[in-house]
PDB file of C-alpha atoms in Angstrom:
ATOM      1  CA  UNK A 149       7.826 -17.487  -6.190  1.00 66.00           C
ATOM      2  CA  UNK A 150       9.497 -20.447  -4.939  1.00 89.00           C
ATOM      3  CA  UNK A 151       8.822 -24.417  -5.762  1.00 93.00           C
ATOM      4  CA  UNK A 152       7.769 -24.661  -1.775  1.00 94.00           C
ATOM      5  CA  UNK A 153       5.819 -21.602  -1.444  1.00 93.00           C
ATOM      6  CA  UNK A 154       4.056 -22.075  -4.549  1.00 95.00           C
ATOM      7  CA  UNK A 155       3.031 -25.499  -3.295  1.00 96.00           C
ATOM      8  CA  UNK A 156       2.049 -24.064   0.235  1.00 96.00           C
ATOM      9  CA  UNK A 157      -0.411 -21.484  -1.669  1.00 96.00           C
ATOM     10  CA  UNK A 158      -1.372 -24.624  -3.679  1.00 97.00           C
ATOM     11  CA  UNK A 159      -2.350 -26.919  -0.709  1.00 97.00           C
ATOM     12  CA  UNK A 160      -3.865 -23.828   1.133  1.00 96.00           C
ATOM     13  CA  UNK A 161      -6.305 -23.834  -1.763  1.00 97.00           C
ATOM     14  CA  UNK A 162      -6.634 -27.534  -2.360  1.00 97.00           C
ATOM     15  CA  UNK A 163      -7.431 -27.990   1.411  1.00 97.00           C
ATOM     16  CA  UNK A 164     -10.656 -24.891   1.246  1.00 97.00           C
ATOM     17  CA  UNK A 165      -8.861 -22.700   3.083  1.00 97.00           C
ATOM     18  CA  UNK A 166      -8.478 -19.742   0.550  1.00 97.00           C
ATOM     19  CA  UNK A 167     -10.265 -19.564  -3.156  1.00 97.00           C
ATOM     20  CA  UNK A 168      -7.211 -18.329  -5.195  1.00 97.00           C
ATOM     21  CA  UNK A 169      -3.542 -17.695  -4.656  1.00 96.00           C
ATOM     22  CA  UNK A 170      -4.564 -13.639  -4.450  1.00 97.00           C
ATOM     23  CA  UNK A 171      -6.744 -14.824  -1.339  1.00 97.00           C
ATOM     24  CA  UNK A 172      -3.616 -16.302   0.162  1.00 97.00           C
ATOM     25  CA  UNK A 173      -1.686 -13.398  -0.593  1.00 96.00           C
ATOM     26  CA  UNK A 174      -4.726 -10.823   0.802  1.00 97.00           C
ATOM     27  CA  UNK A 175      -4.662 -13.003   4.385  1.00 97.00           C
ATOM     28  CA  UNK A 176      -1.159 -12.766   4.263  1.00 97.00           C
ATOM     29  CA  UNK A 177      -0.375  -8.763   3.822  1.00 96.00           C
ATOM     30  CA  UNK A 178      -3.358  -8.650   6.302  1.00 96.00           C
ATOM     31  CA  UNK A 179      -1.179 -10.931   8.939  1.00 97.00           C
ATOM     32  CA  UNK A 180       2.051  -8.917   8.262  1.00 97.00           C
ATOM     33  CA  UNK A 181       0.341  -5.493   8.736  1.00 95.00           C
ATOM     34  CA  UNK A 182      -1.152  -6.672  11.933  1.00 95.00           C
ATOM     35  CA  UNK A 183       1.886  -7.970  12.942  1.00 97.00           C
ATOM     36  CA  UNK A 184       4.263  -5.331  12.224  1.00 96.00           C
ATOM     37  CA  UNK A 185       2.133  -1.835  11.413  1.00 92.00           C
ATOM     38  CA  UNK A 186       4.982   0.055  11.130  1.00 93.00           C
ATOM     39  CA  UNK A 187       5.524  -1.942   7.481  1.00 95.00           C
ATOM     40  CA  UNK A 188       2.495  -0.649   6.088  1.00 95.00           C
ATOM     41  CA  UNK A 189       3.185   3.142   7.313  1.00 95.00           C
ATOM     42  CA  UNK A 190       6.636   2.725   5.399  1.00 95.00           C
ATOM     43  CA  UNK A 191       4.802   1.031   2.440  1.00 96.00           C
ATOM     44  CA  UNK A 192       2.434   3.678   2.093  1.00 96.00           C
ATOM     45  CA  UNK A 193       4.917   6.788   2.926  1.00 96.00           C
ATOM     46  CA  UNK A 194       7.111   5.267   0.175  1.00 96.00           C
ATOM     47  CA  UNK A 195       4.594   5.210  -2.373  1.00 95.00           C
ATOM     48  CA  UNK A 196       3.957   8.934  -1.159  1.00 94.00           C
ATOM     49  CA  UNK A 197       6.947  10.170  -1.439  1.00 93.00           C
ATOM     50  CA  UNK A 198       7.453   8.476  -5.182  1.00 93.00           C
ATOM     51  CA  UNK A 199       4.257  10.344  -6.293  1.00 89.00           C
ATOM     52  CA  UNK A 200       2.744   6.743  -6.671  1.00 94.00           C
ATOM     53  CA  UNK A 201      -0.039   7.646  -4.870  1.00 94.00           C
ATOM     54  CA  UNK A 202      -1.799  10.686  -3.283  1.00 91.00           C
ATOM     55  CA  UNK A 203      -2.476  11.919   0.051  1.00 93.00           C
ATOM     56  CA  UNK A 204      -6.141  11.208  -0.615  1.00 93.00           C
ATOM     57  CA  UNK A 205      -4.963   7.527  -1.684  1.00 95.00           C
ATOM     58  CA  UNK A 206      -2.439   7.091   1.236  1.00 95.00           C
ATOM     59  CA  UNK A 207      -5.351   7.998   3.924  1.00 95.00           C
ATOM     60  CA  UNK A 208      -7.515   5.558   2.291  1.00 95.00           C
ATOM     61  CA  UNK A 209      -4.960   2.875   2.265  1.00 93.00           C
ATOM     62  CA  UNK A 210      -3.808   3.477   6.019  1.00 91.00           C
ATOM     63  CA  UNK A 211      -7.666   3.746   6.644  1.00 93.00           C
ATOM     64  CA  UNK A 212      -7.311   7.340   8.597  1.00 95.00           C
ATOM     65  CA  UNK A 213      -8.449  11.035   7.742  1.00 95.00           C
ATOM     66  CA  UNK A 214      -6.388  13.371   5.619  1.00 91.00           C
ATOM     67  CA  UNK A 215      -4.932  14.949   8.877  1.00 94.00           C
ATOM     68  CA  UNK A 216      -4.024  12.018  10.382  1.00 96.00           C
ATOM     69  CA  UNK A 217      -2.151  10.674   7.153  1.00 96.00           C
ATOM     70  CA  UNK A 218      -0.527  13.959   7.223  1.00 94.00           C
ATOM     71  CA  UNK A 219       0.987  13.079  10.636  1.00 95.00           C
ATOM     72  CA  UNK A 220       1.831  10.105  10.463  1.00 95.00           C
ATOM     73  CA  UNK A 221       3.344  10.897   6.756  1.00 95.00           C
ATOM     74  CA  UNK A 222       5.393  13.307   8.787  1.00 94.00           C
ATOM     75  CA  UNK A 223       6.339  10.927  11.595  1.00 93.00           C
ATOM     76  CA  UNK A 224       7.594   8.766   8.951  1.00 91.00           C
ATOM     77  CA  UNK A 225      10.199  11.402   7.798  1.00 92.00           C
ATOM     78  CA  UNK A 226       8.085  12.161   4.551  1.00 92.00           C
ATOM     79  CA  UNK A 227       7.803  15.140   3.059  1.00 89.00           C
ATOM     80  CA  UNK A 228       4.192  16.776   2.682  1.00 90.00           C
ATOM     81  CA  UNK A 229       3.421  18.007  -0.913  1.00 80.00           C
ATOM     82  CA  UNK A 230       0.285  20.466  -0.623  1.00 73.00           C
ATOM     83  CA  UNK A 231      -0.020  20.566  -4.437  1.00 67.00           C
ATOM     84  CA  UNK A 232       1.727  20.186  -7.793  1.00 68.00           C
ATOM     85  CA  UNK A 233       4.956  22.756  -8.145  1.00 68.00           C
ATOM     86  CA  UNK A 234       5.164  21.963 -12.282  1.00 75.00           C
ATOM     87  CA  UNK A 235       2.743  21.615 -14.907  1.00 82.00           C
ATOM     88  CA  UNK A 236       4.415  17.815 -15.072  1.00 82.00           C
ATOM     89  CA  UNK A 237       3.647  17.098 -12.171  1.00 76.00           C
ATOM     90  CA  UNK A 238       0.008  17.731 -12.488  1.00 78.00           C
ATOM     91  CA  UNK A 239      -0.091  15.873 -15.618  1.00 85.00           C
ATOM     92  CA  UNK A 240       1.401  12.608 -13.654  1.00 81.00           C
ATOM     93  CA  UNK A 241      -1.042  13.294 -10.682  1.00 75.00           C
ATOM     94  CA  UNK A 242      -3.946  13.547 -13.565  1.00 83.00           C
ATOM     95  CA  UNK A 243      -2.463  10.230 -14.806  1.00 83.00           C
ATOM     96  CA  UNK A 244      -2.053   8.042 -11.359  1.00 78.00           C
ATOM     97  CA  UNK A 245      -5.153   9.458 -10.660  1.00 75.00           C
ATOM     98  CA  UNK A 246      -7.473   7.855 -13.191  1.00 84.00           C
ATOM     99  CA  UNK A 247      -4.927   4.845 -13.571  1.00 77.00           C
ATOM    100  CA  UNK A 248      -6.692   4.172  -9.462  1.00 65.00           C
TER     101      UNK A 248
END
């Protein structure tokens, strides 16, 4: 982080507004999100796509059902993966999986 945004977070705290630098940083994904949604769909379809996270994990994170994660995975040009196609690739969803 920078000299000046390190001392923004620091007065933001000094002056009550937030309890910790990850408070500052919670408010201000939450303002970017609201701001530009789109962000957090591309985020989150990303992360899906890597196999960092799940569909399960993707719908909780976008705060929508399964199906709905599924479209909007799809609207975001991601590919759908219904289930693990190698015995790897179950061991690394078994891994992510309890490392959430």
């Amino acid at each position: 982080m920078s000299i000046q945004n390190d001392w923004n977070v620091h007065q933001l705290i000094k002056a009550g507004l937030y309890a910790d630098p990850d408070a500052v940083l919670r408010s201000a994904l939450e303002a970017l999100f609201t701001l530009h949604p789109e962000q957090k769909l591309k985020m989150v379809a990303a992360a899906y796509e890597a196999g960092d996270i799940s569909l399960g994990k993707a719908a909780e994170l976008y705060g929508v059902s399964h199906e709905e994660m599924k479209d909007l995975l799809r609207q975001a040009g991601a590919q759908i993966h219904l289930g693990p196609e190698s015995e790897d690739e179950l061991t690394r969803e078994i891994s992510t999986f309890e490392s959430t």
